[in-house]
Short mmCIF file of N, CA, C and O in Angstrom, two decimals:
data_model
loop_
_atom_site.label_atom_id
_atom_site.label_comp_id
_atom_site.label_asym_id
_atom_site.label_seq_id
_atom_site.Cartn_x
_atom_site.Cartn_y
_atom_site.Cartn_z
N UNK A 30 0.84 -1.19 0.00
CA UNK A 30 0.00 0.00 0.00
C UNK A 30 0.88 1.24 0.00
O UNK A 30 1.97 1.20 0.56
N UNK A 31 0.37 2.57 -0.72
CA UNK A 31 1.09 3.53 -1.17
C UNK A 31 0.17 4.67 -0.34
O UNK A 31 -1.04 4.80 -0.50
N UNK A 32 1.07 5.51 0.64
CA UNK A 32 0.27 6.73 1.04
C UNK A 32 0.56 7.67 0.76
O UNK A 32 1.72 7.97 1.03
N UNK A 33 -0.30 8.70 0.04
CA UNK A 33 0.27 10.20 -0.53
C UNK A 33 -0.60 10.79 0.15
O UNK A 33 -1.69 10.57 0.68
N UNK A 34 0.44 11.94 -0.04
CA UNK A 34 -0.22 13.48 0.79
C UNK A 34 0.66 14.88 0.11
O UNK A 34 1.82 15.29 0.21
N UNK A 35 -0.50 15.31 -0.58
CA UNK A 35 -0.22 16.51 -1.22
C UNK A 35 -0.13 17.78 -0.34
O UNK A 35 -0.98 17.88 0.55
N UNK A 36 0.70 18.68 -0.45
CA UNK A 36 0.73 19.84 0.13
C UNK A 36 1.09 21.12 -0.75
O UNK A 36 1.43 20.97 -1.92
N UNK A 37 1.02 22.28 -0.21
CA UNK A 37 1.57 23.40 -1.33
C UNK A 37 -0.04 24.43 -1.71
O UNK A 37 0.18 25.63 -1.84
N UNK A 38 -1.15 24.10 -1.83
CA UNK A 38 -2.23 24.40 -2.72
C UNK A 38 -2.03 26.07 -2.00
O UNK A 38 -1.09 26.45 -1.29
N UNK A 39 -3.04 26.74 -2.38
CA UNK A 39 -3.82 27.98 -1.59
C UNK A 39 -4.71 28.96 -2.78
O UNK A 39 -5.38 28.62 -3.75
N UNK A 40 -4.34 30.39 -2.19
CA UNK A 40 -5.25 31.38 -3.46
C UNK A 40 -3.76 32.15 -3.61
O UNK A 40 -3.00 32.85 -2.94
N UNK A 41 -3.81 31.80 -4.36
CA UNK A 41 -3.02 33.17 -5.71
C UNK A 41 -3.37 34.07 -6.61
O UNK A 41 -4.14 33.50 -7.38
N UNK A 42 -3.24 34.92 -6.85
CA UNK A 42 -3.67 35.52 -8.17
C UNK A 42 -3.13 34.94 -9.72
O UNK A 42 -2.23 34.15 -10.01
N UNK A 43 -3.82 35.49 -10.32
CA UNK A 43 -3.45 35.02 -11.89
C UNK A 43 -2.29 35.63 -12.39
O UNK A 43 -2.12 36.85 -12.39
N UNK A 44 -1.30 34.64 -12.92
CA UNK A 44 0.06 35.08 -13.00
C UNK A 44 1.13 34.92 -12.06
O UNK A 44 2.21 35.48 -12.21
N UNK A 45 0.90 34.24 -11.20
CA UNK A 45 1.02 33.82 -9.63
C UNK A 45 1.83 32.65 -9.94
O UNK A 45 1.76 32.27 -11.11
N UNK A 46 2.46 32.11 -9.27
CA UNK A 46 3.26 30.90 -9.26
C UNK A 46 3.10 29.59 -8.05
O UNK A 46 3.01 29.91 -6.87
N UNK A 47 3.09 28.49 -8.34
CA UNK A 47 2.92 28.26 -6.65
C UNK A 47 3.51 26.73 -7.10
O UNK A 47 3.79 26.47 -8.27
N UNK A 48 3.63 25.83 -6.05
CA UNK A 48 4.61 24.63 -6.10
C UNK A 48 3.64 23.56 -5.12
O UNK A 48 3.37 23.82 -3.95
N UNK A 49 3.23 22.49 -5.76
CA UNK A 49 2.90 21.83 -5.29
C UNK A 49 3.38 20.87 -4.90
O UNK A 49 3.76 20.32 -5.94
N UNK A 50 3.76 19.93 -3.67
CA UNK A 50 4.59 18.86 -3.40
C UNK A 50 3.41 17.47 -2.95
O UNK A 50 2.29 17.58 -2.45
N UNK A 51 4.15 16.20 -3.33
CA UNK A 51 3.39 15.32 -2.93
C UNK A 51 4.41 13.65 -2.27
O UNK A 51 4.97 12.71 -2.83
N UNK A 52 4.15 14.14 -0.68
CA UNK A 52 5.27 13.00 -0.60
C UNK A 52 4.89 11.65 -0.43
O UNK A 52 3.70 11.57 -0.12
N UNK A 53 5.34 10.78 -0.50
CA UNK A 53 4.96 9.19 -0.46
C UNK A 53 5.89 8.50 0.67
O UNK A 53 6.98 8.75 1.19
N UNK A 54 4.80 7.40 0.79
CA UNK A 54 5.15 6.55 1.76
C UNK A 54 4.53 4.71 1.28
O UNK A 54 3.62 4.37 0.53
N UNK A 55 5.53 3.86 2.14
CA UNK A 55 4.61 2.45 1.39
C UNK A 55 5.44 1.67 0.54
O UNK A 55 5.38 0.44 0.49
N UNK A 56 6.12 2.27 -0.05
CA UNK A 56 6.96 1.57 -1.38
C UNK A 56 8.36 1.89 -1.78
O UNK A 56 9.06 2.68 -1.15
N UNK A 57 8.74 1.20 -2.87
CA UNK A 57 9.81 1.98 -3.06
C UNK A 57 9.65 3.08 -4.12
O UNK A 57 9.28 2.73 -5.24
N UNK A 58 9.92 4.47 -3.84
CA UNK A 58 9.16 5.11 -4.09
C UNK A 58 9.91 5.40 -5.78
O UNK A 58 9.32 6.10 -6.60
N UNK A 59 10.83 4.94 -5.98
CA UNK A 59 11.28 4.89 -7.63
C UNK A 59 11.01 4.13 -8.02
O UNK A 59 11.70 3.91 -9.02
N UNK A 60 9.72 2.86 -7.74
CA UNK A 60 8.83 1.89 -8.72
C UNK A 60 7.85 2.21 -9.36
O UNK A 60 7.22 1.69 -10.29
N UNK A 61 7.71 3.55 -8.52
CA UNK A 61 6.25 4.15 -8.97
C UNK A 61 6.39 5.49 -10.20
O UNK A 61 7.26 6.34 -10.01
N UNK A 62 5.50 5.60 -11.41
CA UNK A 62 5.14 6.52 -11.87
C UNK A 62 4.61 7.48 -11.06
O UNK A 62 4.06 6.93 -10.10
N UNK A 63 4.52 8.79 -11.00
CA UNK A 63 4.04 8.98 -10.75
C UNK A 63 2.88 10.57 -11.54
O UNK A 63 3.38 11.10 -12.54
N UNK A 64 1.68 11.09 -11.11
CA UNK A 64 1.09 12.05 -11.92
C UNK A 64 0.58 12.68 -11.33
O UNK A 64 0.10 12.06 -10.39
N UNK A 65 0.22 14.27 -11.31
CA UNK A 65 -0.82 15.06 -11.15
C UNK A 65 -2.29 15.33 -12.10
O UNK A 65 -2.40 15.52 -13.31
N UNK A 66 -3.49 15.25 -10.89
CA UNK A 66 -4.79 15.41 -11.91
C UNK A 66 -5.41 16.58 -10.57
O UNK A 66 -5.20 16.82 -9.38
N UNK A 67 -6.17 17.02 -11.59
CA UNK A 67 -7.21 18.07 -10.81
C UNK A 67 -8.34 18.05 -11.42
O UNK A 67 -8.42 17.67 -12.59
N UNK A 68 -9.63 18.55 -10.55
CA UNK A 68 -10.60 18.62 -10.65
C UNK A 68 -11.64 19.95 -9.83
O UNK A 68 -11.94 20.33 -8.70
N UNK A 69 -11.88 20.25 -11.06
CA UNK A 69 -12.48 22.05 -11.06
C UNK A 69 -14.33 21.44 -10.65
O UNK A 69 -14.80 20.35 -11.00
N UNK A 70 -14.99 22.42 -9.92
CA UNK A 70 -16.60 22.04 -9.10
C UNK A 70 -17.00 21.59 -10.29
O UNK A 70 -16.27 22.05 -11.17
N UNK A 71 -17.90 20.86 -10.74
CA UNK A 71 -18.73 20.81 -11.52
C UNK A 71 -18.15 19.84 -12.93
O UNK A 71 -18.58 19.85 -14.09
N UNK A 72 -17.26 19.21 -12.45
CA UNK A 72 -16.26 19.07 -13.64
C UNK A 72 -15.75 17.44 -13.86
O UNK A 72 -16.08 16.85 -12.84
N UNK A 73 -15.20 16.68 -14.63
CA UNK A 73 -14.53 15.59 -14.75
C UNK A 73 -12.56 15.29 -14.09
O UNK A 73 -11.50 15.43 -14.70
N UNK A 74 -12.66 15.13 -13.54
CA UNK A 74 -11.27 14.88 -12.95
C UNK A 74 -10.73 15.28 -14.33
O UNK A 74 -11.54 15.36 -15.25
N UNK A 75 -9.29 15.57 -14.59
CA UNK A 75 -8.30 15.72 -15.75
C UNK A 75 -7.12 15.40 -15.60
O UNK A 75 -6.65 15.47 -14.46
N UNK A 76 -6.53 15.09 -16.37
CA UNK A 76 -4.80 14.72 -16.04
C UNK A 76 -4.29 15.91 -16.61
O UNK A 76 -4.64 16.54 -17.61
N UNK A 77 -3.03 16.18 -15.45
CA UNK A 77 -2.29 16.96 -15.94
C UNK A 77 -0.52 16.81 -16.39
O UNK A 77 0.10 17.41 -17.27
N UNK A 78 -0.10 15.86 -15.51
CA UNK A 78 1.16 15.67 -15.47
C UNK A 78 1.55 14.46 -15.07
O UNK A 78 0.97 13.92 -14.12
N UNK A 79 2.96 13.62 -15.95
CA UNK A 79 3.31 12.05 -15.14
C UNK A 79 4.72 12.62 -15.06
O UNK A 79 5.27 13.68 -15.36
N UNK A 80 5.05 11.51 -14.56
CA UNK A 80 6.52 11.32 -14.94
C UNK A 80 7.15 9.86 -14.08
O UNK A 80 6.88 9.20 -13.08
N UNK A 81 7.75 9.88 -14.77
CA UNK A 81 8.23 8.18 -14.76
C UNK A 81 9.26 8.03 -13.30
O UNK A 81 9.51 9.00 -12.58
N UNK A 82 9.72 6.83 -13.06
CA UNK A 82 10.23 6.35 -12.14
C UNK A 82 11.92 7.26 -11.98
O UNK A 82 12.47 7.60 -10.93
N UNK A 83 12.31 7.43 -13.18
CA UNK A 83 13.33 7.88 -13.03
C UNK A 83 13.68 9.34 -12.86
O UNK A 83 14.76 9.83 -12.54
N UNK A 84 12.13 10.14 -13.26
CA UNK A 84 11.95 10.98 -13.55
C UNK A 84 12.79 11.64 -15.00
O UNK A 84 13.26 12.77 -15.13
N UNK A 85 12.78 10.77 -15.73
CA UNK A 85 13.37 10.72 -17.28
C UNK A 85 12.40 11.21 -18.34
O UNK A 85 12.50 12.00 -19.28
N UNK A 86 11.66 10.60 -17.97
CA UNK A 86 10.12 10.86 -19.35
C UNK A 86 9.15 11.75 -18.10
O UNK A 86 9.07 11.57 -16.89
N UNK A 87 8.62 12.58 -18.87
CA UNK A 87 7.72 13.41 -18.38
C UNK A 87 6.24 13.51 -19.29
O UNK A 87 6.43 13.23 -20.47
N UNK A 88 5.18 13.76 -19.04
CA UNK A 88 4.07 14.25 -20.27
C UNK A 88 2.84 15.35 -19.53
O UNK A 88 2.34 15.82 -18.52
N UNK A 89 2.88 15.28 -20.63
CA UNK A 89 1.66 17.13 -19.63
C UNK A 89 1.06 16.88 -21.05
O UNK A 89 1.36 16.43 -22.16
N UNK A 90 -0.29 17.64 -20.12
CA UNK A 90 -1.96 17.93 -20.54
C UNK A 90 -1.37 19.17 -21.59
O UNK A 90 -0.38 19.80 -21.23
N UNK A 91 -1.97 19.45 -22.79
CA UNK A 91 -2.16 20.45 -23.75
C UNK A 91 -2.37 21.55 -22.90
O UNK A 91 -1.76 22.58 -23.18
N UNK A 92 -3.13 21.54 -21.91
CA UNK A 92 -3.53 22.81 -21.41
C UNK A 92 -2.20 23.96 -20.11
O UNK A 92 -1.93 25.09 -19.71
N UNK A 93 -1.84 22.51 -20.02
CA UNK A 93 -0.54 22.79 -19.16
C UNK A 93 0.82 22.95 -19.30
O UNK A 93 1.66 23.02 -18.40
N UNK A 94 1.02 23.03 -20.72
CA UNK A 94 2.45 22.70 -21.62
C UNK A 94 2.97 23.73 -21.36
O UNK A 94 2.47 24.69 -21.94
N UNK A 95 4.07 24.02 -20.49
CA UNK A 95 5.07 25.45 -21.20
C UNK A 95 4.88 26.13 -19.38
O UNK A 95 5.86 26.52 -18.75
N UNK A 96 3.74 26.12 -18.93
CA UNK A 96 3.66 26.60 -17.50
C UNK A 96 3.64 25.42 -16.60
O UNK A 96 3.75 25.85 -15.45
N UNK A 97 3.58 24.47 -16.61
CA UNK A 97 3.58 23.61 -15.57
C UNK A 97 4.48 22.67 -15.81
O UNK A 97 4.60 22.23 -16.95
N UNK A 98 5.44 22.12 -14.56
CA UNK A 98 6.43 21.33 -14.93
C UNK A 98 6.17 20.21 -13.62
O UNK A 98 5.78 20.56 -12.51
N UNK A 99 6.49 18.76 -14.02
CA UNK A 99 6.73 18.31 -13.31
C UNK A 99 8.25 17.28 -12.08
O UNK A 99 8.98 16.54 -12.73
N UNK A 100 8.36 17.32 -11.46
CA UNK A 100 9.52 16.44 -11.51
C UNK A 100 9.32 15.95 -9.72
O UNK A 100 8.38 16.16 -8.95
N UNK A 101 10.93 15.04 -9.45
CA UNK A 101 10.38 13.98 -8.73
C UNK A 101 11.97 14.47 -7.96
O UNK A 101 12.89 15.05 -8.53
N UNK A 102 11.93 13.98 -6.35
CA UNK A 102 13.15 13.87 -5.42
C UNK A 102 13.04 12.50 -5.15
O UNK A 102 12.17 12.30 -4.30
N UNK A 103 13.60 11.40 -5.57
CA UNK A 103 13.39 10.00 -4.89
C UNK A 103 13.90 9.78 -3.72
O UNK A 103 13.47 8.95 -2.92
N UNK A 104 15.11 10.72 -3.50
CA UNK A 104 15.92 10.44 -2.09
C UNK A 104 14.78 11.31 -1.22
O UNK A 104 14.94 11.22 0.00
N UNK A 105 13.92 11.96 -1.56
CA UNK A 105 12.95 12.78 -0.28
C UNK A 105 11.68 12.01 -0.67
O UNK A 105 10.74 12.33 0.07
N UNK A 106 11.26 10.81 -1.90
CA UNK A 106 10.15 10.13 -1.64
C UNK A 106 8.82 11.51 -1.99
O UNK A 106 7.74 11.73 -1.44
N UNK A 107 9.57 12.25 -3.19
CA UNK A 107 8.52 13.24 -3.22
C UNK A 107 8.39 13.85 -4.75
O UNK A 107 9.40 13.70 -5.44
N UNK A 108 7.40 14.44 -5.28
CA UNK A 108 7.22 14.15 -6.61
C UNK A 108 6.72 15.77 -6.35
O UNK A 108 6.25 16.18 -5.29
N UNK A 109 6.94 16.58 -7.57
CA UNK A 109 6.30 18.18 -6.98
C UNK A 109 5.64 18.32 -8.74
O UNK A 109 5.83 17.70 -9.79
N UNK A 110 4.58 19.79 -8.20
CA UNK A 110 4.36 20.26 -9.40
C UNK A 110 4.93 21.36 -9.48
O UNK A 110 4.95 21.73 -8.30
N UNK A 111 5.50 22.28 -10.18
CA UNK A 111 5.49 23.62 -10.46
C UNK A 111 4.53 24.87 -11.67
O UNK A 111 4.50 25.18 -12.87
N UNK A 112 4.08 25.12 -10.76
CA UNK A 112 2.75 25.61 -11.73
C UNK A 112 3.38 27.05 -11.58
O UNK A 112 3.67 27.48 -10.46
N UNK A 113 3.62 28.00 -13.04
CA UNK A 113 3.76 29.45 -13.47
C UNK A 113 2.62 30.06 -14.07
O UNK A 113 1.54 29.48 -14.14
N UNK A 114 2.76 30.87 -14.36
CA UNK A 114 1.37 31.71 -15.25
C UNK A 114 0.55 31.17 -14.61
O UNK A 114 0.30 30.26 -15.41
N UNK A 115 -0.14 30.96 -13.73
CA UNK A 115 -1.55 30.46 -12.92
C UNK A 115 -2.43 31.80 -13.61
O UNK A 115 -2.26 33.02 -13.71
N UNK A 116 -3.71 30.55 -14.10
CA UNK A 116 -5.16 31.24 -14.49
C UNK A 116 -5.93 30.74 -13.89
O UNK A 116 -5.89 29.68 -13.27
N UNK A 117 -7.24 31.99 -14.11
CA UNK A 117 -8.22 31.55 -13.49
C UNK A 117 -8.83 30.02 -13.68
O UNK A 117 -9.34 29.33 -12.79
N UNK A 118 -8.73 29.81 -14.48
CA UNK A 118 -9.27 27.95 -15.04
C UNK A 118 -8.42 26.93 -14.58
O UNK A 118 -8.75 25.75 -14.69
N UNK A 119 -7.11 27.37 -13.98
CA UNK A 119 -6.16 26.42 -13.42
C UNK A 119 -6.87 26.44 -11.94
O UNK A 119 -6.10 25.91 -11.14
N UNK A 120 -7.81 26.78 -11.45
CA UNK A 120 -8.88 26.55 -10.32
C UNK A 120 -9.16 25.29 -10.02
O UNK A 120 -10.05 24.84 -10.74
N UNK A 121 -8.66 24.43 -9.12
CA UNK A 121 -8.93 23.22 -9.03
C UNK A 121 -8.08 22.48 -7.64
O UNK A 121 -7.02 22.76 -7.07
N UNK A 122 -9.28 21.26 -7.38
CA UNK A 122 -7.98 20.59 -6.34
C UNK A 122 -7.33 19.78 -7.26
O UNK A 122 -7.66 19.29 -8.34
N UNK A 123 -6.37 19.78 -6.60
CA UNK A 123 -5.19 19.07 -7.27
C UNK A 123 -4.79 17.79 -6.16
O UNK A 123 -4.61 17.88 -4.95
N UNK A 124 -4.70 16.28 -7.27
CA UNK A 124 -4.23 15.53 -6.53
C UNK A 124 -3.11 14.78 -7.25
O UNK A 124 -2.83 15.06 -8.42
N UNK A 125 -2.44 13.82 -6.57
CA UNK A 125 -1.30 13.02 -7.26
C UNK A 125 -2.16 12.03 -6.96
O UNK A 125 -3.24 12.04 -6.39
N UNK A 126 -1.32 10.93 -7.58
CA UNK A 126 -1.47 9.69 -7.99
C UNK A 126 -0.22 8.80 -8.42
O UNK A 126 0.67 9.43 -8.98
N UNK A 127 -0.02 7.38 -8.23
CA UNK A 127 0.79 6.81 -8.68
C UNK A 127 0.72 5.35 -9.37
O UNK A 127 -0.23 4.70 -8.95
N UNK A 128 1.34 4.84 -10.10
CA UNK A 128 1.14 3.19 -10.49
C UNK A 128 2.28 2.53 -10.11
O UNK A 128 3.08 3.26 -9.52
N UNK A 129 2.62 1.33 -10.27
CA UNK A 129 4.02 0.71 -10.85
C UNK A 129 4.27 0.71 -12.16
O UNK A 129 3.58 0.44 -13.14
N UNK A 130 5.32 1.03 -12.02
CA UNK A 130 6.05 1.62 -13.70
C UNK A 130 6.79 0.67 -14.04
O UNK A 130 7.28 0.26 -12.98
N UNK A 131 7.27 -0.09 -15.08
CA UNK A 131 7.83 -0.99 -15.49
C UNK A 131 8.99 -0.39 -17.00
O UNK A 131 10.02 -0.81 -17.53
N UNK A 132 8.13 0.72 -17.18
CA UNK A 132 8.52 1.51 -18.43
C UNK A 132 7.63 1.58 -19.30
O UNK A 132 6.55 1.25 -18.80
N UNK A 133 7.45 2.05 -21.17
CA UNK A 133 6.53 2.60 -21.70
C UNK A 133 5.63 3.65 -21.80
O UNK A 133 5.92 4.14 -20.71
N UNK A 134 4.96 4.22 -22.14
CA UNK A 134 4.27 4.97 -22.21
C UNK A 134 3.34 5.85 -21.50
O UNK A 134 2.15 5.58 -21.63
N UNK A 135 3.74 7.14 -20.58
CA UNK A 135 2.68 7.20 -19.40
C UNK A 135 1.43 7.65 -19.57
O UNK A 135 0.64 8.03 -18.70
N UNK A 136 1.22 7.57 -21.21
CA UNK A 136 -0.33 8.27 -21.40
C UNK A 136 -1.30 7.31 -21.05
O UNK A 136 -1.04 6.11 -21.14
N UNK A 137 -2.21 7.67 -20.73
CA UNK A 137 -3.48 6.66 -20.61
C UNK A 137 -3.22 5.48 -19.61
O UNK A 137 -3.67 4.35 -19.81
N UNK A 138 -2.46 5.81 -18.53
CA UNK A 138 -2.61 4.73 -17.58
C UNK A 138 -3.39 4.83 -16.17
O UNK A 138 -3.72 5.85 -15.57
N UNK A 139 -3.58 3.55 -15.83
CA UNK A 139 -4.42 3.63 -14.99
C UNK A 139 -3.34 3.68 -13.31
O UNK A 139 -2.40 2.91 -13.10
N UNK A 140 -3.74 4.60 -12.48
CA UNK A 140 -3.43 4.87 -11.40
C UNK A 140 -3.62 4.14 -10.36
O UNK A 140 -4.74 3.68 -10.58
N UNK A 141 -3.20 3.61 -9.12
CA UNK A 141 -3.33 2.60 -8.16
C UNK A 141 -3.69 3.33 -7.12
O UNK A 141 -4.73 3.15 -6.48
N UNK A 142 -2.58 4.46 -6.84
CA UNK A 142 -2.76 5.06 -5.18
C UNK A 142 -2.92 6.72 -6.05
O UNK A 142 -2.59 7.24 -7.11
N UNK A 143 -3.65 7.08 -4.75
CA UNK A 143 -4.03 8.29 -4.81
C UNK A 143 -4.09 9.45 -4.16
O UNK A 143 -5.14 9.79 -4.71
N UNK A 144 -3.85 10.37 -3.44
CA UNK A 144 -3.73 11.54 -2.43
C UNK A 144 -5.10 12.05 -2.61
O UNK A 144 -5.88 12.04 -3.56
N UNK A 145 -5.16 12.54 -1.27
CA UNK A 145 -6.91 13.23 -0.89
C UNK A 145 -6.55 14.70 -1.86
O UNK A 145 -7.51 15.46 -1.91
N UNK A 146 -5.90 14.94 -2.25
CA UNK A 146 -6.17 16.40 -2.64
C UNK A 146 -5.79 18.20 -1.97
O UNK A 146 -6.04 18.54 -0.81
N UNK A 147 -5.32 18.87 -2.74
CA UNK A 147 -5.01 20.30 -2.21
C UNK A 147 -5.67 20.88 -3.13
O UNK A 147 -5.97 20.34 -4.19
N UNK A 148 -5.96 22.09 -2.76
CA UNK A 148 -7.17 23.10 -3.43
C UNK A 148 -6.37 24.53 -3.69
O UNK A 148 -5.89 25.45 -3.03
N UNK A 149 -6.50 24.24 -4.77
CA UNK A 149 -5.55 25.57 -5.46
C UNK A 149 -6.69 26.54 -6.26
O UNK A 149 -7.38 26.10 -7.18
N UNK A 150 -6.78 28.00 -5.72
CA UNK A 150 -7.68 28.45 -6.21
C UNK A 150 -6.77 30.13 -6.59
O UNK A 150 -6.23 30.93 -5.82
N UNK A 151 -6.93 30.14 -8.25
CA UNK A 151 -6.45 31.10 -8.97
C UNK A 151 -7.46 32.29 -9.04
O UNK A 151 -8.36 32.29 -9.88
N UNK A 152 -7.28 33.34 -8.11
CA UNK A 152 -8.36 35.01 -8.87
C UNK A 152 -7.72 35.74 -9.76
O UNK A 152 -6.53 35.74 -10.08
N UNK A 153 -8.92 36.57 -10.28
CA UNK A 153 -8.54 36.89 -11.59
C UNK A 153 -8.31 38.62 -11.04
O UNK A 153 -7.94 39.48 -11.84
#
């Protein structure tokens, strides 16, 4: 069993920067892929960001390309987001997630463990 716990969220303004961290516990924590998804009120969860065990391969959402980066500390068991240009539509909690990674492709995979979520809310 894999326990995450996201931290970092709050209110920023638009144009704002803010860093989201998500540390793990449970595993070894360089078996795991790992990703950020958020989910705005009213809305479908979305993916935003993976990145692999080694933190070698990375992939981001269209919507997130160019302002949001992801990457990983394995010796701190912690995987962060870095979100720039924050907009109002980047309004959302934000959670991580992880699988076992073996290698291949991190689009379209399915997630095992999951973090309750931080609530990042962008004004305009």
């Amino acid at each position: 069993q894999v326990q995450l716990v996201e931290s970092g969220g709050g209110l920023v303004q638009a144009g704002d920067s803010l860093r989201l961290s998500c540390a793990a516990s449970g595993r070894t924590f360089s078996s795991l892929a790992m990703g950020w998804f958020r989910q705005a009120p009213g809305k479908e969860r979305e993916f935003v960001a993976a990145i692999s065990g080694t933190g070698l391969t990375t992939y981001y959402a269209d919507s997130v390309k160019g302002r949001f980066t992801i990457s990983r500390d394995n010796a701190k068991n912690t995987v962060y987001l870095q979100m720039n240009s924050l907009k109002p539509e980047d309004t959302a909690v934000y959670a991580c997630a992880g699988f076992p990674y073996s290698g291949g492709s991190l689009r379209g995979r399915e997630y095992d463990y999951w973090g309750q979520g931080t609530q990042v809310t962008v004004s305009s």
